[in-house]
PDB file of C-alpha atoms in Angstrom:
ATOM      1  CA  MET A   1       0.089  -0.160  -0.283  1.00  0.00           C
ATOM      2  CA  ARG A   2       1.148   3.464  -1.263  1.00  0.00           C
ATOM      3  CA  ASN A   3       2.757   5.482   1.595  1.00  0.00           C
ATOM      4  CA  ARG A   4      -0.699   8.985   2.169  1.00  0.00           C
ATOM      5  CA  PRO A   5       0.318  12.167   2.532  1.00  0.00           C
ATOM      6  CA  ARG A   6      -0.174  12.309   6.860  1.00  0.00           C
ATOM      7  CA  VAL A   7      -2.107  14.879   8.615  1.00  0.00           C
ATOM      8  CA  ALA A   8      -2.787  16.347  12.158  1.00  0.00           C
ATOM      9  CA  ILE A   9      -5.059  18.542  14.128  1.00  0.00           C
ATOM     10  CA  HIS A  10      -3.328  20.371  16.693  1.00  0.00           C
ATOM     11  CA  LYS A  11      -5.215  21.256  19.639  1.00  0.00           C
ATOM     12  CA  PHE A  12      -4.673  24.904  21.849  1.00  0.00           C
ATOM     13  CA  SER A  13      -6.865  27.820  23.843  1.00  0.00           C
ATOM     14  CA  SER A  14      -9.653  26.816  22.397  1.00  0.00           C
ATOM     15  CA  CYS A  15     -13.520  25.509  22.740  1.00  0.00           C
ATOM     16  CA  ASP A  16     -13.174  22.050  20.280  1.00  0.00           C
ATOM     17  CA  GLY A  17     -15.493  23.650  17.992  1.00  0.00           C
ATOM     18  CA  CYS A  18     -13.207  24.013  15.146  1.00  0.00           C
ATOM     19  CA  GLN A  19     -12.795  20.402  15.143  1.00  0.00           C
ATOM     20  CA  LEU A  20     -16.468  19.285  14.811  1.00  0.00           C
ATOM     21  CA  ALA A  21     -15.718  20.263  11.261  1.00  0.00           C
ATOM     22  CA  PHE A  22     -13.848  16.835  10.590  1.00  0.00           C
ATOM     23  CA  LEU A  23     -15.869  15.005  12.987  1.00  0.00           C
ATOM     24  CA  ASN A  24     -18.749  16.503  11.578  1.00  0.00           C
ATOM     25  CA  LEU A  25     -17.700  14.945   8.242  1.00  0.00           C
ATOM     26  CA  GLY A  26     -19.154  11.895   8.851  1.00  0.00           C
ATOM     27  CA  GLU A  27     -19.137   9.423   6.288  1.00  0.00           C
ATOM     28  CA  ALA A  28     -16.443  11.894   3.870  1.00  0.00           C
ATOM     29  CA  LEU A  29     -14.094  11.373   7.057  1.00  0.00           C
ATOM     30  CA  LEU A  30     -13.712   7.723   6.901  1.00  0.00           C
ATOM     31  CA  THR A  31     -13.960   8.314   2.881  1.00  0.00           C
ATOM     32  CA  ALA A  32     -10.309  11.163   3.832  1.00  0.00           C
ATOM     33  CA  ALA A  33      -8.961   8.436   6.236  1.00  0.00           C
ATOM     34  CA  GLU A  34      -8.175   6.537   3.549  1.00  0.00           C
ATOM     35  CA  LEU A  35      -6.841   9.104   1.551  1.00  0.00           C
ATOM     36  CA  VAL A  36      -4.287  10.698   4.563  1.00  0.00           C
ATOM     37  CA  GLU A  37      -3.376   9.041   7.772  1.00  0.00           C
ATOM     38  CA  PHE A  38      -4.726  10.827  10.026  1.00  0.00           C
ATOM     39  CA  VAL A  39      -1.872  10.594  12.777  1.00  0.00           C
ATOM     40  CA  HIS A  40      -2.792  12.820  15.564  1.00  0.00           C
ATOM     41  CA  PHE A  41      -6.550  14.184  16.223  1.00  0.00           C
ATOM     42  CA  ALA A  42      -7.187  13.542  20.212  1.00  0.00           C
ATOM     43  CA  GLU A  43     -10.533  14.311  19.450  1.00  0.00           C
ATOM     44  CA  ALA A  44     -10.553  11.752  17.746  1.00  0.00           C
ATOM     45  CA  GLY A  45      -8.338   8.724  18.874  1.00  0.00           C
ATOM     46  CA  PRO A  46      -4.601   8.902  17.060  1.00  0.00           C
ATOM     47  CA  VAL A  47      -2.659  10.632  20.143  1.00  0.00           C
ATOM     48  CA  ALA A  48       1.286  11.494  18.510  1.00  0.00           C
ATOM     49  CA  PRO A  49       1.631  15.206  18.846  1.00  0.00           C
ATOM     50  CA  ASP A  50       5.654  15.367  17.624  1.00  0.00           C
ATOM     51  CA  GLU A  51       5.306  13.489  14.070  1.00  0.00           C
ATOM     52  CA  LYS A  52       6.254  15.416  11.088  1.00  0.00           C
ATOM     53  CA  VAL A  53       3.625  15.055   9.144  1.00  0.00           C
ATOM     54  CA  ASP A  54       2.205  16.886   6.217  1.00  0.00           C
ATOM     55  CA  ILE A  55      -0.731  18.935   6.762  1.00  0.00           C
ATOM     56  CA  ALA A  56      -0.824  20.120  10.094  1.00  0.00           C
ATOM     57  CA  PHE A  57      -4.051  21.888  11.258  1.00  0.00           C
ATOM     58  CA  VAL A  58      -3.903  23.967  14.321  1.00  0.00           C
ATOM     59  CA  GLU A  59      -7.094  25.980  16.206  1.00  0.00           C
ATOM     60  CA  GLY A  60      -6.340  27.835  18.828  1.00  0.00           C
ATOM     61  CA  SER A  61      -4.723  30.592  19.801  1.00  0.00           C
ATOM     62  CA  LEU A  62      -2.080  30.978  22.044  1.00  0.00           C
ATOM     63  CA  SER A  63      -2.730  31.925  25.557  1.00  0.00           C
ATOM     64  CA  THR A  64       0.304  30.854  27.957  1.00  0.00           C
ATOM     65  CA  PRO A  65       4.153  29.617  27.614  1.00  0.00           C
ATOM     66  CA  HIS A  66       3.948  25.851  27.347  1.00  0.00           C
ATOM     67  CA  GLU A  67       1.043  27.183  24.082  1.00  0.00           C
ATOM     68  CA  LEU A  68       4.268  29.304  22.689  1.00  0.00           C
ATOM     69  CA  GLU A  69       6.757  26.755  22.399  1.00  0.00           C
ATOM     70  CA  ARG A  70       4.834  23.612  21.515  1.00  0.00           C
ATOM     71  CA  ILE A  71       3.587  26.295  18.230  1.00  0.00           C
ATOM     72  CA  ARG A  72       7.192  26.236  17.062  1.00  0.00           C
ATOM     73  CA  GLN A  73       8.008  22.691  17.341  1.00  0.00           C
ATOM     74  CA  VAL A  74       4.236  21.712  15.368  1.00  0.00           C
ATOM     75  CA  ARG A  75       5.820  24.523  12.506  1.00  0.00           C
ATOM     76  CA  ALA A  76       8.360  22.909  12.690  1.00  0.00           C
ATOM     77  CA  ASN A  77       7.278  18.940  11.960  1.00  0.00           C
ATOM     78  CA  SER A  78       4.810  20.049   9.662  1.00  0.00           C
ATOM     79  CA  THR A  79       4.808  20.738   5.743  1.00  0.00           C
ATOM     80  CA  TYR A  80       2.627  22.913   5.358  1.00  0.00           C
ATOM     81  CA  LEU A  81       0.070  24.666   8.901  1.00  0.00           C
ATOM     82  CA  VAL A  82      -2.949  25.141   8.767  1.00  0.00           C
ATOM     83  CA  THR A  83      -4.867  27.649  10.674  1.00  0.00           C
ATOM     84  CA  ILE A  84      -8.844  26.704  12.069  1.00  0.00           C
ATOM     85  CA  GLY A  85     -10.614  29.025  12.857  1.00  0.00           C
ATOM     86  CA  ALA A  86     -11.161  32.287  15.297  1.00  0.00           C
ATOM     87  CA  CYS A  87      -9.416  32.090  17.588  1.00  0.00           C
ATOM     88  CA  ALA A  88      -5.773  30.376  15.908  1.00  0.00           C
ATOM     89  CA  THR A  89      -6.472  32.738  12.597  1.00  0.00           C
ATOM     90  CA  SER A  90      -7.263  36.468  14.313  1.00  0.00           C
ATOM     91  CA  GLY A  91      -7.272  35.087  18.333  1.00  0.00           C
ATOM     92  CA  GLY A  92     -10.728  34.895  19.199  1.00  0.00           C
ATOM     93  CA  VAL A  93     -11.947  35.475  22.345  1.00  0.00           C
ATOM     94  CA  GLN A  94      -9.717  34.052  24.470  1.00  0.00           C
ATOM     95  CA  ALA A  95      -7.782  37.775  23.561  1.00  0.00           C
ATOM     96  CA  LEU A  96     -10.814  39.891  24.624  1.00  0.00           C
ATOM     97  CA  ARG A  97      -8.769  39.309  27.673  1.00  0.00           C
ATOM     98  CA  ASN A  98      -6.155  41.539  26.034  1.00  0.00           C
ATOM     99  CA  MET A  99      -8.319  44.427  26.459  1.00  0.00           C
ATOM    100  CA  ALA A 100      -9.180  44.391  30.489  1.00  0.00           C
ATOM    101  CA  ASP A 101      -6.647  43.569  33.181  1.00  0.00           C
ATOM    102  CA  ALA A 102      -6.222  39.706  33.277  1.00  0.00           C
ATOM    103  CA  GLY A 103      -4.298  39.539  36.032  1.00  0.00           C
ATOM    104  CA  GLN A 104      -7.269  41.075  38.835  1.00  0.00           C
ATOM    105  CA  TRP A 105      -9.418  38.266  36.533  1.00  0.00           C
ATOM    106  CA  VAL A 106      -7.447  35.009  37.800  1.00  0.00           C
ATOM    107  CA  ALA A 107      -6.802  37.157  41.428  1.00  0.00           C
ATOM    108  CA  GLY A 108     -10.724  37.427  41.379  1.00  0.00           C
ATOM    109  CA  ILE A 109     -11.354  33.482  40.275  1.00  0.00           C
ATOM    110  CA  TYR A 110      -8.658  31.216  41.648  1.00  0.00           C
ATOM    111  CA  ALA A 111      -7.810  31.305  45.614  1.00  0.00           C
ATOM    112  CA  GLN A 112      -4.196  30.869  43.990  1.00  0.00           C
ATOM    113  CA  PRO A 113      -3.417  32.628  41.478  1.00  0.00           C
ATOM    114  CA  GLN A 114      -0.306  32.176  41.657  1.00  0.00           C
ATOM    115  CA  TYR A 115      -0.029  28.483  39.632  1.00  0.00           C
ATOM    116  CA  ILE A 116      -1.933  30.839  36.991  1.00  0.00           C
ATOM    117  CA  GLU A 117       0.924  30.342  34.001  1.00  0.00           C
ATOM    118  CA  SER A 118       0.294  32.807  30.740  1.00  0.00           C
ATOM    119  CA  LEU A 119       0.577  34.765  28.289  1.00  0.00           C
ATOM    120  CA  ALA A 120       0.667  39.002  29.207  1.00  0.00           C
ATOM    121  CA  THR A 121      -1.546  38.898  26.128  1.00  0.00           C
ATOM    122  CA  VAL A 122      -3.909  35.641  24.053  1.00  0.00           C
ATOM    123  CA  SER A 123      -1.782  35.800  19.707  1.00  0.00           C
ATOM    124  CA  PRO A 124      -3.365  34.018  17.002  1.00  0.00           C
ATOM    125  CA  ILE A 125      -0.212  31.580  15.532  1.00  0.00           C
ATOM    126  CA  ALA A 126      -0.271  34.117  12.849  1.00  0.00           C
ATOM    127  CA  GLN A 127       2.410  36.263  15.027  1.00  0.00           C
ATOM    128  CA  HIS A 128       4.521  33.625  16.567  1.00  0.00           C
ATOM    129  CA  VAL A 129       5.098  30.870  13.328  1.00  0.00           C
ATOM    130  CA  PRO A 130       4.435  31.070   9.183  1.00  0.00           C
ATOM    131  CA  VAL A 131       1.394  30.127   8.342  1.00  0.00           C
ATOM    132  CA  ASP A 132       0.319  28.847   4.819  1.00  0.00           C
ATOM    133  CA  LEU A 133      -3.199  28.756   4.897  1.00  0.00           C
ATOM    134  CA  GLU A 134      -5.097  30.597   6.832  1.00  0.00           C
ATOM    135  CA  LEU A 135      -9.425  29.480   7.272  1.00  0.00           C
ATOM    136  CA  TRP A 136     -11.573  31.800   9.013  1.00  0.00           C
ATOM    137  CA  GLY A 137     -15.501  30.920  10.377  1.00  0.00           C
ATOM    138  CA  CYS A 138     -16.330  30.237  13.953  1.00  0.00           C
ATOM    139  CA  PRO A 139     -16.807  27.681  13.257  1.00  0.00           C
ATOM    140  CA  VAL A 140     -14.966  26.328  10.580  1.00  0.00           C
ATOM    141  CA  THR A 141     -17.402  24.786   7.965  1.00  0.00           C
ATOM    142  CA  SER A 142     -16.722  21.105   7.068  1.00  0.00           C
ATOM    143  CA  ARG A 143     -16.779  22.296   3.735  1.00  0.00           C
ATOM    144  CA  GLN A 144     -13.249  24.404   4.067  1.00  0.00           C
ATOM    145  CA  ILE A 145     -11.672  21.364   5.685  1.00  0.00           C
ATOM    146  CA  VAL A 146     -12.015  19.600   2.661  1.00  0.00           C
ATOM    147  CA  ALA A 147     -11.346  21.711  -0.296  1.00  0.00           C
ATOM    148  CA  ALA A 148      -7.774  22.630   2.508  1.00  0.00           C
ATOM    149  CA  ILE A 149      -7.329  18.779   2.114  1.00  0.00           C
ATOM    150  CA  ARG A 150      -7.968  18.184  -1.393  1.00  0.00           C
ATOM    151  CA  ALA A 151      -6.656  21.021  -2.868  1.00  0.00           C
ATOM    152  CA  LEU A 152      -3.095  20.952  -0.958  1.00  0.00           C
ATOM    153  CA  LEU A 153      -2.702  16.987  -1.063  1.00  0.00           C
ATOM    154  CA  PHE A 154      -2.025  18.552  -4.597  1.00  0.00           C
ATOM    155  CA  GLY A 155       0.781  21.407  -3.907  1.00  0.00           C
ATOM    156  CA  VAL A 156      -1.941  24.635  -4.097  1.00  0.00           C
ATOM    157  CA  LEU A 157      -3.186  27.094  -1.974  1.00  0.00           C
ATOM    158  CA  PRO A 158      -7.598  26.426  -1.723  1.00  0.00           C
ATOM    159  CA  VAL A 159      -9.298  29.746  -3.143  1.00  0.00           C
ATOM    160  CA  GLU A 160      -9.691  31.868  -0.929  1.00  0.00           C
ATOM    161  CA  GLU A 161     -13.209  33.310  -0.359  1.00  0.00           C
ATOM    162  CA  ASN A 162     -12.983  37.854   0.663  1.00  0.00           C
ATOM    163  CA  ASP A 163     -16.938  38.317  -0.495  1.00  0.00           C
ATOM    164  CA  LYS A 164     -18.776  39.972   2.360  1.00  0.00           C
ATOM    165  CA  VAL A 165     -22.358  38.398   3.823  1.00  0.00           C
ATOM    166  CA  CYS A 166     -23.639  40.776   1.821  1.00  0.00           C
ATOM    167  CA  LEU A 167     -23.859  39.530  -1.321  1.00  0.00           C
ATOM    168  CA  GLU A 168     -24.695  36.160   0.055  1.00  0.00           C
ATOM    169  CA  CYS A 169     -27.891  37.236   1.465  1.00  0.00           C
ATOM    170  CA  LYS A 170     -28.643  38.776  -2.181  1.00  0.00           C
ATOM    171  CA  ARG A 171     -28.353  35.133  -3.986  1.00  0.00           C
ATOM    172  CA  ARG A 172     -29.346  32.993  -0.860  1.00  0.00           C
ATOM    173  CA  GLN A 173     -33.005  36.500  -1.995  1.00  0.00           C
ATOM    174  CA  GLN A 174     -32.328  37.095   1.739  1.00  0.00           C
ATOM    175  CA  VAL A 175     -33.951  40.273   3.380  1.00  0.00           C
ATOM    176  CA  CYS A 176     -31.234  42.816   4.836  1.00  0.00           C
ATOM    177  CA  VAL A 177     -32.243  43.311   8.304  1.00  0.00           C
ATOM    178  CA  MET A 178     -29.485  46.241   8.822  1.00  0.00           C
ATOM    179  CA  VAL A 179     -32.290  48.021   6.307  1.00  0.00           C
ATOM    180  CA  SER A 180     -35.995  46.277   6.919  1.00  0.00           C
ATOM    181  CA  LYS A 181     -35.300  45.925  10.619  1.00  0.00           C
ATOM    182  CA  GLY A 182     -32.225  48.394  11.564  1.00  0.00           C
ATOM    183  CA  GLU A 183     -30.563  46.348  12.854  1.00  0.00           C
ATOM    184  CA  PRO A 184     -26.576  46.587  12.985  1.00  0.00           C
ATOM    185  CA  CYS A 185     -25.517  44.235  11.166  1.00  0.00           C
ATOM    186  CA  MET A 186     -22.060  43.252  11.138  1.00  0.00           C
ATOM    187  CA  GLY A 187     -22.605  41.516   7.660  1.00  0.00           C
ATOM    188  CA  PRO A 188     -21.432  45.188   4.781  1.00  0.00           C
ATOM    189  CA  VAL A 189     -17.493  43.852   6.082  1.00  0.00           C
ATOM    190  CA  THR A 190     -17.724  40.394   6.495  1.00  0.00           C
ATOM    191  CA  ARG A 191     -16.826  37.542   4.669  1.00  0.00           C
ATOM    192  CA  THR A 192     -19.063  35.168   3.658  1.00  0.00           C
ATOM    193  CA  GLY A 193     -18.423  31.352   5.228  1.00  0.00           C
ATOM    194  CA  CYS A 194     -21.457  30.177   7.199  1.00  0.00           C
ATOM    195  CA  GLY A 195     -24.453  30.775   4.346  1.00  0.00           C
ATOM    196  CA  ALA A 196     -25.543  34.615   5.915  1.00  0.00           C
ATOM    197  CA  LEU A 197     -26.061  32.347   8.534  1.00  0.00           C
ATOM    198  CA  CYS A 198     -27.489  34.436  10.598  1.00  0.00           C
ATOM    199  CA  PRO A 199     -28.910  36.414   8.683  1.00  0.00           C
ATOM    200  CA  SER A 200     -31.152  33.331   7.182  1.00  0.00           C
ATOM    201  CA  PHE A 201     -33.003  33.497  10.929  1.00  0.00           C
ATOM    202  CA  GLY A 202     -33.672  37.469  10.762  1.00  0.00           C
ATOM    203  CA  ARG A 203     -30.981  38.054  12.992  1.00  0.00           C
ATOM    204  CA  ASP A 204     -27.992  40.588  12.349  1.00  0.00           C
ATOM    205  CA  CYS A 205     -24.124  38.812  11.590  1.00  0.00           C
ATOM    206  CA  TYR A 206     -21.976  38.914  14.332  1.00  0.00           C
ATOM    207  CA  GLY A 207     -18.956  38.498  12.092  1.00  0.00           C
ATOM    208  CA  CYS A 208     -17.692  35.378  12.348  1.00  0.00           C
ATOM    209  CA  PHE A 209     -15.716  35.052   9.753  1.00  0.00           C
ATOM    210  CA  GLY A 210     -13.247  37.934   9.179  1.00  0.00           C
ATOM    211  CA  PRO A 211     -12.835  41.265   7.878  1.00  0.00           C
ATOM    212  CA  ALA A 212     -13.714  40.446   3.802  1.00  0.00           C
ATOM    213  CA  GLU A 213     -12.002  42.111   1.169  1.00  0.00           C
ATOM    214  CA  ASN A 214     -11.298  45.684   2.161  1.00  0.00           C
ATOM    215  CA  PRO A 215     -13.826  46.474   4.206  1.00  0.00           C
ATOM    216  CA  ASN A 216     -15.151  50.515   5.009  1.00  0.00           C
ATOM    217  CA  THR A 217     -14.732  49.917   8.575  1.00  0.00           C
ATOM    218  CA  THR A 218     -15.623  53.374   8.942  1.00  0.00           C
ATOM    219  CA  ALA A 219     -18.602  53.772   6.690  1.00  0.00           C
ATOM    220  CA  LEU A 220     -20.167  50.999   8.787  1.00  0.00           C
ATOM    221  CA  SER A 221     -19.074  52.754  12.025  1.00  0.00           C
ATOM    222  CA  ARG A 222     -20.983  55.620  11.094  1.00  0.00           C
ATOM    223  CA  ARG A 223     -24.238  53.221  10.583  1.00  0.00           C
ATOM    224  CA  PHE A 224     -23.599  51.736  13.383  1.00  0.00           C
ATOM    225  CA  ALA A 225     -24.148  55.738  14.938  1.00  0.00           C
ATOM    226  CA  GLY A 226     -27.023  56.385  12.289  1.00  0.00           C
ATOM    227  CA  LEU A 227     -29.076  53.597  14.095  1.00  0.00           C
ATOM    228  CA  GLY A 228     -28.271  54.588  17.710  1.00  0.00           C
ATOM    229  CA  LEU A 229     -25.873  52.550  19.071  1.00  0.00           C
ATOM    230  CA  LEU A 230     -23.337  54.479  21.389  1.00  0.00           C
ATOM    231  CA  PRO A 231     -19.502  54.720  20.314  1.00  0.00           C
ATOM    232  CA  GLU A 232     -18.564  52.354  23.316  1.00  0.00           C
ATOM    233  CA  GLN A 233     -21.132  49.454  21.249  1.00  0.00           C
ATOM    234  CA  VAL A 234     -19.397  49.650  18.560  1.00  0.00           C
ATOM    235  CA  ALA A 235     -16.313  49.433  19.707  1.00  0.00           C
ATOM    236  CA  GLN A 236     -17.928  45.727  21.101  1.00  0.00           C
ATOM    237  CA  ARG A 237     -19.189  45.078  17.069  1.00  0.00           C
ATOM    238  CA  PHE A 238     -16.041  45.172  16.317  1.00  0.00           C
ATOM    239  CA  LEU A 239     -13.667  43.937  19.330  1.00  0.00           C
ATOM    240  CA  PHE A 240     -15.087  41.011  19.506  1.00  0.00           C
ATOM    241  CA  ILE A 241     -14.724  37.430  17.978  1.00  0.00           C
ATOM    242  CA  ASN A 242     -11.529  38.623  15.869  1.00  0.00           C
ATOM    243  CA  ASN A 243     -10.660  41.080  17.588  1.00  0.00           C
ATOM    244  CA  ALA A 244      -7.459  41.341  16.772  1.00  0.00           C
ATOM    245  CA  ALA A 245      -7.704  40.854  12.840  1.00  0.00           C
ATOM    246  CA  PRO A 246      -6.346  44.595  11.537  1.00  0.00           C
ATOM    247  CA  ALA A 247      -9.275  46.137   9.978  1.00  0.00           C
ATOM    248  CA  PHE A 248     -11.313  44.790  13.327  1.00  0.00           C
ATOM    249  CA  HIS A 249      -9.287  46.229  15.959  1.00  0.00           C
ATOM    250  CA  ALA A 250      -8.456  49.170  14.818  1.00  0.00           C
ATOM    251  CA  ALA A 251     -12.387  50.139  13.685  1.00  0.00           C
ATOM    252  CA  GLY A 252     -12.458  49.238  17.150  1.00  0.00           C
ATOM    253  CA  LEU A 253     -10.068  51.085  18.901  1.00  0.00           C
ATOM    254  CA  LYS A 254     -11.148  54.316  17.426  1.00  0.00           C
ATOM    255  CA  ALA A 255     -15.239  53.564  18.574  1.00  0.00           C
ATOM    256  CA  ARG A 256     -13.468  53.377  21.508  1.00  0.00           C
ATOM    257  CA  GLU A 257     -11.256  56.565  21.408  1.00  0.00           C
ATOM    258  CA  ASP A 258     -14.397  58.401  19.776  1.00  0.00           C
ATOM    259  CA  SER A 259     -16.422  56.766  23.231  1.00  0.00           C
ATOM    260  CA  HIS A 260     -13.987  59.279  24.947  1.00  0.00           C
ATOM    261  CA  ASP A 261     -14.111  61.854  23.602  1.00  0.00           C
TER     262      ASP A 261
END
């Protein structure tokens, strides 16, 4: 039997939701296992984190000194390193503590905070090691995972989706919730990938898939203000799931500065 490409799925600070994109493949995952060898995937069984692999998928952000050491080892052992999900690509929910007094939080929760080891800030993977491909989403979808594996096995990168959620709403003939209901929707600056899930249920987009191509965050911030949001509320829209993504981070900080003027 010919040697199959070796694949690993690593977890860092995260909720495991993006790893479920693999498990949710169902029978397709069994088919994939005939084409590639999953040498490390603790969520599904095999545990061999130090093995050399062709493709390493990484879920989660970096929040402890140990994780910082471990991601360097993962990078050294991988031909391709793929970050999956908002935590790995832009810090995720964990990075919210970068804008607060994390030491005060720890002291208020743990009886002996001196035993808690954490980095001063939470950061996405690409801030510390080279990343070959970023799959955005909270969580990513099974379709993204399959497309990435298929493309990388042929030695190319999959086509990146940069369309905005607004275009997905148009394709699905969804009524714009910002126009019809006055909801402060992040769709005009967020990349598609979710299938416009929230707007299809009459809810506003939360920006789960990160910034789209050329996001006009300034115009959207003004629109949010026109809908009655205070500057701090505008900041919270951008400084949320993908708060460390440069475009969202800058827009959030600008709105926060406006709240202090």
